[in-house]
PDB file of C-alpha atoms in Angstrom:
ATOM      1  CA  UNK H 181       0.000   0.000   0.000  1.00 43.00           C
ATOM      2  CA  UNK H 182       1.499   3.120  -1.127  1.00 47.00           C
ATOM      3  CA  UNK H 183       1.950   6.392   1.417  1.00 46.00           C
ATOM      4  CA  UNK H 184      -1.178   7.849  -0.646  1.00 50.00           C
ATOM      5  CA  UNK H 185      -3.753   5.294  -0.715  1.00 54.00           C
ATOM      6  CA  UNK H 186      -5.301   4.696   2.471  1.00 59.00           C
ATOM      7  CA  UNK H 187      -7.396   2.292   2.192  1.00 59.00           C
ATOM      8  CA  UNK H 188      -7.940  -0.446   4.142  1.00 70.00           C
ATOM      9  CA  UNK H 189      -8.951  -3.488   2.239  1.00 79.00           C
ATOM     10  CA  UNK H 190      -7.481  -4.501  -1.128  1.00 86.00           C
ATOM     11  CA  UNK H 191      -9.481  -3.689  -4.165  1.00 87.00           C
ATOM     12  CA  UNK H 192     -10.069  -5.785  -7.316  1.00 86.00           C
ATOM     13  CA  UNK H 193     -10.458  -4.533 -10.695  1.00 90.00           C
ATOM     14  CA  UNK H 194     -13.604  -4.844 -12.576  1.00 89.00           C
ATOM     15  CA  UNK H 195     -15.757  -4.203 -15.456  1.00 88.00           C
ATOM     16  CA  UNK H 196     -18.972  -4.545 -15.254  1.00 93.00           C
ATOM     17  CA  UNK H 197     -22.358  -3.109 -14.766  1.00 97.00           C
ATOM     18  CA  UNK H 198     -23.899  -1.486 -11.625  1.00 98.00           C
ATOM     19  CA  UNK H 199     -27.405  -1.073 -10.829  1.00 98.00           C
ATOM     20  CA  UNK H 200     -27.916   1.955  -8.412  1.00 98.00           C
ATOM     21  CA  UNK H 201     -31.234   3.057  -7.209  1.00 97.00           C
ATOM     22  CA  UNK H 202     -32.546   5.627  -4.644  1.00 95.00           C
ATOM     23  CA  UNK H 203     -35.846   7.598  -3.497  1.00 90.00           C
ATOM     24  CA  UNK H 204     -34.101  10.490  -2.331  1.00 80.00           C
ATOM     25  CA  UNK H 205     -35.993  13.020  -3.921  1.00 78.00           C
ATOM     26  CA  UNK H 206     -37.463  11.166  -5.933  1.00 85.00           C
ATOM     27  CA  UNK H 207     -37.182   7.293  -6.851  1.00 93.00           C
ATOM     28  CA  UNK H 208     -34.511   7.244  -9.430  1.00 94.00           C
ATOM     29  CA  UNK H 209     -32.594   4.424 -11.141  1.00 96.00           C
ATOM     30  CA  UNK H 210     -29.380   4.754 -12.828  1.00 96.00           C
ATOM     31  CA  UNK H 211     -26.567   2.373 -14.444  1.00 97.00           C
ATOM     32  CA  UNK H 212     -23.000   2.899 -14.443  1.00 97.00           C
ATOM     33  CA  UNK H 213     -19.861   1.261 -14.495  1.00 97.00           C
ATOM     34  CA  UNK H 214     -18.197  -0.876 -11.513  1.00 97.00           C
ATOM     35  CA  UNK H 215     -14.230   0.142 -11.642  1.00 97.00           C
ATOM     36  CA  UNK H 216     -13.342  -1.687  -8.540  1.00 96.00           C
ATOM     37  CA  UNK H 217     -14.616  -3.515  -5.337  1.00 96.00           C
ATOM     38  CA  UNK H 218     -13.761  -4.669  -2.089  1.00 94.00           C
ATOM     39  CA  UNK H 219     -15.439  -6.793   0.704  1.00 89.00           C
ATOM     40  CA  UNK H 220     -16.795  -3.477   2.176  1.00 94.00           C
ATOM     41  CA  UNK H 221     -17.314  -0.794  -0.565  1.00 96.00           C
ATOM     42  CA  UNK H 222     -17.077  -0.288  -4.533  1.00 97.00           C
ATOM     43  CA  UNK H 223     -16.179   2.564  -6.779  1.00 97.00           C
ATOM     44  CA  UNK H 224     -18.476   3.369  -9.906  1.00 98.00           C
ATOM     45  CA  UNK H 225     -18.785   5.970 -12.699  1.00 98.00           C
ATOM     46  CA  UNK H 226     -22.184   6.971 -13.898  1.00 98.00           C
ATOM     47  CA  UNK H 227     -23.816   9.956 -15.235  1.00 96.00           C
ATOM     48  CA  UNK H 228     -25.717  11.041 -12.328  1.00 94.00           C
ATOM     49  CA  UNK H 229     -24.875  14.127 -10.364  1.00 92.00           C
ATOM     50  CA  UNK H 230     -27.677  14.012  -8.261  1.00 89.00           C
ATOM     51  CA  UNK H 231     -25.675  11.649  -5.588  1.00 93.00           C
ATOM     52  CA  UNK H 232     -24.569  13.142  -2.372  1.00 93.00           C
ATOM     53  CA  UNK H 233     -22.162  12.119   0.348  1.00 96.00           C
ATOM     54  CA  UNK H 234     -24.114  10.239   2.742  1.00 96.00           C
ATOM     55  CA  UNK H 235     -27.238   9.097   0.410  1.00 96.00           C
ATOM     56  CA  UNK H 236     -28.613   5.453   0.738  1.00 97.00           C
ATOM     57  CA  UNK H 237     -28.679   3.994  -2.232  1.00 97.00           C
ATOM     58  CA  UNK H 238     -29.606  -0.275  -3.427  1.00 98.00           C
ATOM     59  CA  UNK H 239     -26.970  -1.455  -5.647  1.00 98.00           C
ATOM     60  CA  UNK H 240     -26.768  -4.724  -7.985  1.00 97.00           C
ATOM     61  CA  UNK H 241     -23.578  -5.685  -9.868  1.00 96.00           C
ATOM     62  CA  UNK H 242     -21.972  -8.685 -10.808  1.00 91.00           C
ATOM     63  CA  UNK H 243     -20.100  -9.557  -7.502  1.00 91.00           C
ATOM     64  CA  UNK H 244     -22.747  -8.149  -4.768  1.00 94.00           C
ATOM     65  CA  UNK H 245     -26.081  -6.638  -3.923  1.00 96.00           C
ATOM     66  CA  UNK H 246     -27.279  -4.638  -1.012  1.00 97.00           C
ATOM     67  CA  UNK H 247     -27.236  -1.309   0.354  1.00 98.00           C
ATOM     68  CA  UNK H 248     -24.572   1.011   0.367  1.00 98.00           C
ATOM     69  CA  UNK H 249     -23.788   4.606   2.067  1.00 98.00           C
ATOM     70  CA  UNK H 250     -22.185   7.370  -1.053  1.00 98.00           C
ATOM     71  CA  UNK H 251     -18.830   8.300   0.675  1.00 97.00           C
ATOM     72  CA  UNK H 252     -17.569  10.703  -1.854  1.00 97.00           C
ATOM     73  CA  UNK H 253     -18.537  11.737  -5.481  1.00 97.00           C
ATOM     74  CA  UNK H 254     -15.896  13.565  -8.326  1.00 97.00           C
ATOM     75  CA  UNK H 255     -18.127  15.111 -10.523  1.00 95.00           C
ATOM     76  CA  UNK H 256     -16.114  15.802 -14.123  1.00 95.00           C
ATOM     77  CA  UNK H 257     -17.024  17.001 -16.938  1.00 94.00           C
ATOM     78  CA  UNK H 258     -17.957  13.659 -18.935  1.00 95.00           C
ATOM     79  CA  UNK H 259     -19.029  11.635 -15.848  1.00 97.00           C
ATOM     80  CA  UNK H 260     -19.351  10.863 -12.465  1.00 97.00           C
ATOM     81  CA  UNK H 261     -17.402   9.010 -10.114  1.00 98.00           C
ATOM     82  CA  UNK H 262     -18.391   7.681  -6.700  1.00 98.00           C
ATOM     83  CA  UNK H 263     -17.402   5.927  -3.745  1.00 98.00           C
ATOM     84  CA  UNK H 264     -19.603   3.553  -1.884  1.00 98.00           C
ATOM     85  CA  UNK H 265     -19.356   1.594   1.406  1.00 97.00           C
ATOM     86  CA  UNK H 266     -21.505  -1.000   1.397  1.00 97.00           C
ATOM     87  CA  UNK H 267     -24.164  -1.453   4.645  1.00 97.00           C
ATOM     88  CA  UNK H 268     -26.091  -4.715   4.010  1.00 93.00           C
ATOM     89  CA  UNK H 269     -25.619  -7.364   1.540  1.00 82.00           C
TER      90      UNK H 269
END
């Protein structure tokens, strides 16, 4: 683990879809694509900017299903990236 990343489990690659979906305002769903995962949270881009740090949200992709807390969002100019922790599988 490098001085930078501070993580605390490993993450695997991936490529795959995620399923995200929410009722905060209003029940959305949304796809995107999983980048990585660990046993407790995955990273995804999507096109979505309505996330928010600390929004609920159910998630399906190929290696899990459950809740998950948004940690963190990086909103750029031709997507969205996001950070999840996951809270029930």
């Amino acid at each position: 683990m490098s001085d930078h990343d501070r993580r605390a489990e490993t993450r695997h690659e991936a490529d795959g879809e995620v399923r995200l979906s929410f009722e905060e305002p209003v029940h959305r769903e949304i796809s995107g694509t999983l980048v990585d995962y660990s046993n407790g949270g995955f990273r995804a881009v999507h096109h979505c900017s309505d996330l928010h740090a600390g929004q609920v949200v159910r998630f399906r992709h190929v290696v899990a299903s459950g809740t998950a807390r948004v940690i963190w969002n990086r909103i750029l100019p031709e997507r969205v990236e996001s950070g999840f922790l996951v809270v029930a599988a």
